[in-house]
Tab-separated table of C-alpha atoms in Angstrom:
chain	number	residue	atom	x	y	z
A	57	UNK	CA	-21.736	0.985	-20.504
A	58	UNK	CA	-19.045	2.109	-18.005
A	59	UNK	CA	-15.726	0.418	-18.286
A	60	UNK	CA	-14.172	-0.551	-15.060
A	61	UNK	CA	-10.609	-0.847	-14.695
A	62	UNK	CA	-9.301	-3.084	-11.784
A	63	UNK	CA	-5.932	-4.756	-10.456
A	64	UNK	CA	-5.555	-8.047	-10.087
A	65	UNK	CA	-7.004	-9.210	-6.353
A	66	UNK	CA	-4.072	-10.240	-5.481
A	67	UNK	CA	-2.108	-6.899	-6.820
A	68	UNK	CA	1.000	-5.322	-4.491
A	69	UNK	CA	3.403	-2.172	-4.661
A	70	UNK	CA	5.377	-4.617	-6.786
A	71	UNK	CA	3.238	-4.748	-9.313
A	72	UNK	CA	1.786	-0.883	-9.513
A	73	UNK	CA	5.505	0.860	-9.509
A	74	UNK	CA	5.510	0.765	-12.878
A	75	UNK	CA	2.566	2.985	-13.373
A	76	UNK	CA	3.151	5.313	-9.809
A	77	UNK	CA	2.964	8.774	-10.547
A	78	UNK	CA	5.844	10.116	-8.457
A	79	UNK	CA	6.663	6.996	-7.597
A	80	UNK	CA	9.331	7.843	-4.529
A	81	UNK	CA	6.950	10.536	-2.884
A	82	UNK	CA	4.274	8.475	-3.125
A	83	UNK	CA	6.191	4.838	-1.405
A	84	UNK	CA	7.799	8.083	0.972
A	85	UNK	CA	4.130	9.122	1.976
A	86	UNK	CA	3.283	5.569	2.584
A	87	UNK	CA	5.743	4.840	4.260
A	88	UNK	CA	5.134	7.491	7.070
A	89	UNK	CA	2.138	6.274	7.441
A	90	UNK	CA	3.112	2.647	7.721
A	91	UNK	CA	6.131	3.725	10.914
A	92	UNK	CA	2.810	5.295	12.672
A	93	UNK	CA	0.889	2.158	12.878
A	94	UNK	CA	4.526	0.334	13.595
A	95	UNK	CA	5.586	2.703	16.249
A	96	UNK	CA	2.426	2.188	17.834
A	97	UNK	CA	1.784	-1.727	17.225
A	98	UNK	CA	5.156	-3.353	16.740
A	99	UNK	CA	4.601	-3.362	13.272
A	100	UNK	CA	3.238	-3.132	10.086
A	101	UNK	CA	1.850	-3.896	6.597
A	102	UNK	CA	0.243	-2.493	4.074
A	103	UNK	CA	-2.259	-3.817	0.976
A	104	UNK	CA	-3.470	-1.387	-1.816
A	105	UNK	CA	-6.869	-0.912	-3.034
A	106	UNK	CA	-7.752	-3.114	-6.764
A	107	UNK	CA	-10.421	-1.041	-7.766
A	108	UNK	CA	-8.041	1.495	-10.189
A	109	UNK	CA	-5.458	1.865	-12.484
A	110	UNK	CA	-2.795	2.157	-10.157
A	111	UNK	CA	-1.674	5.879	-10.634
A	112	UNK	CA	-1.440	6.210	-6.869
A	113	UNK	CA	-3.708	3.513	-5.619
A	114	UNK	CA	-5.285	3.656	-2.221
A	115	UNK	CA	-4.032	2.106	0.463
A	116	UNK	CA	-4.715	0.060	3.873
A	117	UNK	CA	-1.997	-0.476	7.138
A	118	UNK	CA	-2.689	-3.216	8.998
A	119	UNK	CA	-0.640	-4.553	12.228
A	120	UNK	CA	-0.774	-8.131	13.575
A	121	UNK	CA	-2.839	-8.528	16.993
A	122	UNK	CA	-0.112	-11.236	19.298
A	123	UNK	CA	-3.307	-12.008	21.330
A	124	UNK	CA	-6.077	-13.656	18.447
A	125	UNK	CA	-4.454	-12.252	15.341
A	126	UNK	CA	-6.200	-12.257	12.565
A	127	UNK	CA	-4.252	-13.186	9.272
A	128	UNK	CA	-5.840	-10.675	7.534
A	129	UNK	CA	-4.511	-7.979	9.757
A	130	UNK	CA	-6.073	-5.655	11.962
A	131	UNK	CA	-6.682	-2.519	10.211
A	132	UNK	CA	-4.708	0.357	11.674
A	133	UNK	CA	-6.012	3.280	8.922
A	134	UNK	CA	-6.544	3.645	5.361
A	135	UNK	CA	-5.721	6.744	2.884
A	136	UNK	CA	-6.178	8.164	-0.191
A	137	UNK	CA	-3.285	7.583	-2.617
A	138	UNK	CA	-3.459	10.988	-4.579
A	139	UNK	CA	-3.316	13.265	-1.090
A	140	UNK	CA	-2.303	10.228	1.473
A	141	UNK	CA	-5.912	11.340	3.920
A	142	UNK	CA	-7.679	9.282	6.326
A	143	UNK	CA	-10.127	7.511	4.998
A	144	UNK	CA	-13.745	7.271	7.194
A	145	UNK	CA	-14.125	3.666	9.138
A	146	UNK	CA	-16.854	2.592	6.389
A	147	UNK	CA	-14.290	3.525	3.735
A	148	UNK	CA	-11.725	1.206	5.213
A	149	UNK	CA	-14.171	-1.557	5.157
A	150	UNK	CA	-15.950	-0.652	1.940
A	151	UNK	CA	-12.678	-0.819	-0.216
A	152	UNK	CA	-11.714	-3.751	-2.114
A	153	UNK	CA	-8.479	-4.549	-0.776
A	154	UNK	CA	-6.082	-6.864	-2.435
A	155	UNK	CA	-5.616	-10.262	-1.147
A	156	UNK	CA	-2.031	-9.835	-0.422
A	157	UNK	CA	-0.129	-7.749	1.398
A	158	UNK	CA	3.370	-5.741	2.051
A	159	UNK	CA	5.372	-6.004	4.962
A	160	UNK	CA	7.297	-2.654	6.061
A	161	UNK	CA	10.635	-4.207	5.247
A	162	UNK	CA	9.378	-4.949	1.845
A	163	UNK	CA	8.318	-1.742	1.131
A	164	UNK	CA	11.518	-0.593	1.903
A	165	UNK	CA	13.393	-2.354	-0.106
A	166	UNK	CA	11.109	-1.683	-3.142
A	167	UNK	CA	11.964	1.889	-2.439
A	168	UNK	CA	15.487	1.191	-2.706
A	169	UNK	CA	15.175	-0.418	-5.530
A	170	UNK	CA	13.391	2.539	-7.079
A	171	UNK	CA	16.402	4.664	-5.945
A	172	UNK	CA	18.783	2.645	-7.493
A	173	UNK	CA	21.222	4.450	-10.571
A	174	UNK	CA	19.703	3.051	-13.635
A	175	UNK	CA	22.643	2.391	-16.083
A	176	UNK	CA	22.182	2.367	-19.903
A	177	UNK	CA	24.136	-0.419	-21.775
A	178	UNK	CA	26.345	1.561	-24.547
């Protein structure tokens, strides 16, 4: 029998940092991707895929419609989190996409965060 490995449904950036390989390229990447979508729509957000380990999880943009919005988001595009690619339409829908999500802003801050000195106590 195969062992699956998920994240939690309702998994974030927050919670796969940890476990990012190349954790500042990779929020960097995603982060391009998410100023597309807000350049375009005014803004954006982004939820990661819960069907992996989190190495460099997959990953959908959404923007918020101000005519009907859905709270889910509307999706904008989906990628790959190993090479940051498109993902095909039925891909985006296909995906098991956590049930929470990251606003730009947020990710931004988790970046600087990231970025931050780390001291050792002596």
């Amino acid at each position: 029998m195969i062992k699956k490995t998920h994240l939690p449904s309702d998994a974030t950036l927050v919670d796969v940092v940890p476990t990012l390989e190349e954790a500042d390229a990779y929020l960097s990447r995603l982060l391009t991707n998410m100023r597309f979508c807000q350049k375009r729509h005014g803004n954006a957000s982004v939820r990661i895929a819960v069907t992996g380990k989190g190495g460099h999880p997959s990953y959908r943009v959404d923007y918020v419609k101000p005519v009907a919005p859905d709270p889910d988001g509307t999706p904008f595009d989906a990628y790959g989190g190993k090479a940051h690619y498109s993902f095909t339409a039925i891909n985006i829908m296909e995906t098991n996409w956590s049930s929470r999500s990251m606003s730009l802003d947020e990710v931004l801050k988790l970046q600087a965060e990231l970025r931050k000195p780390k001291f050792e106590d002596r």
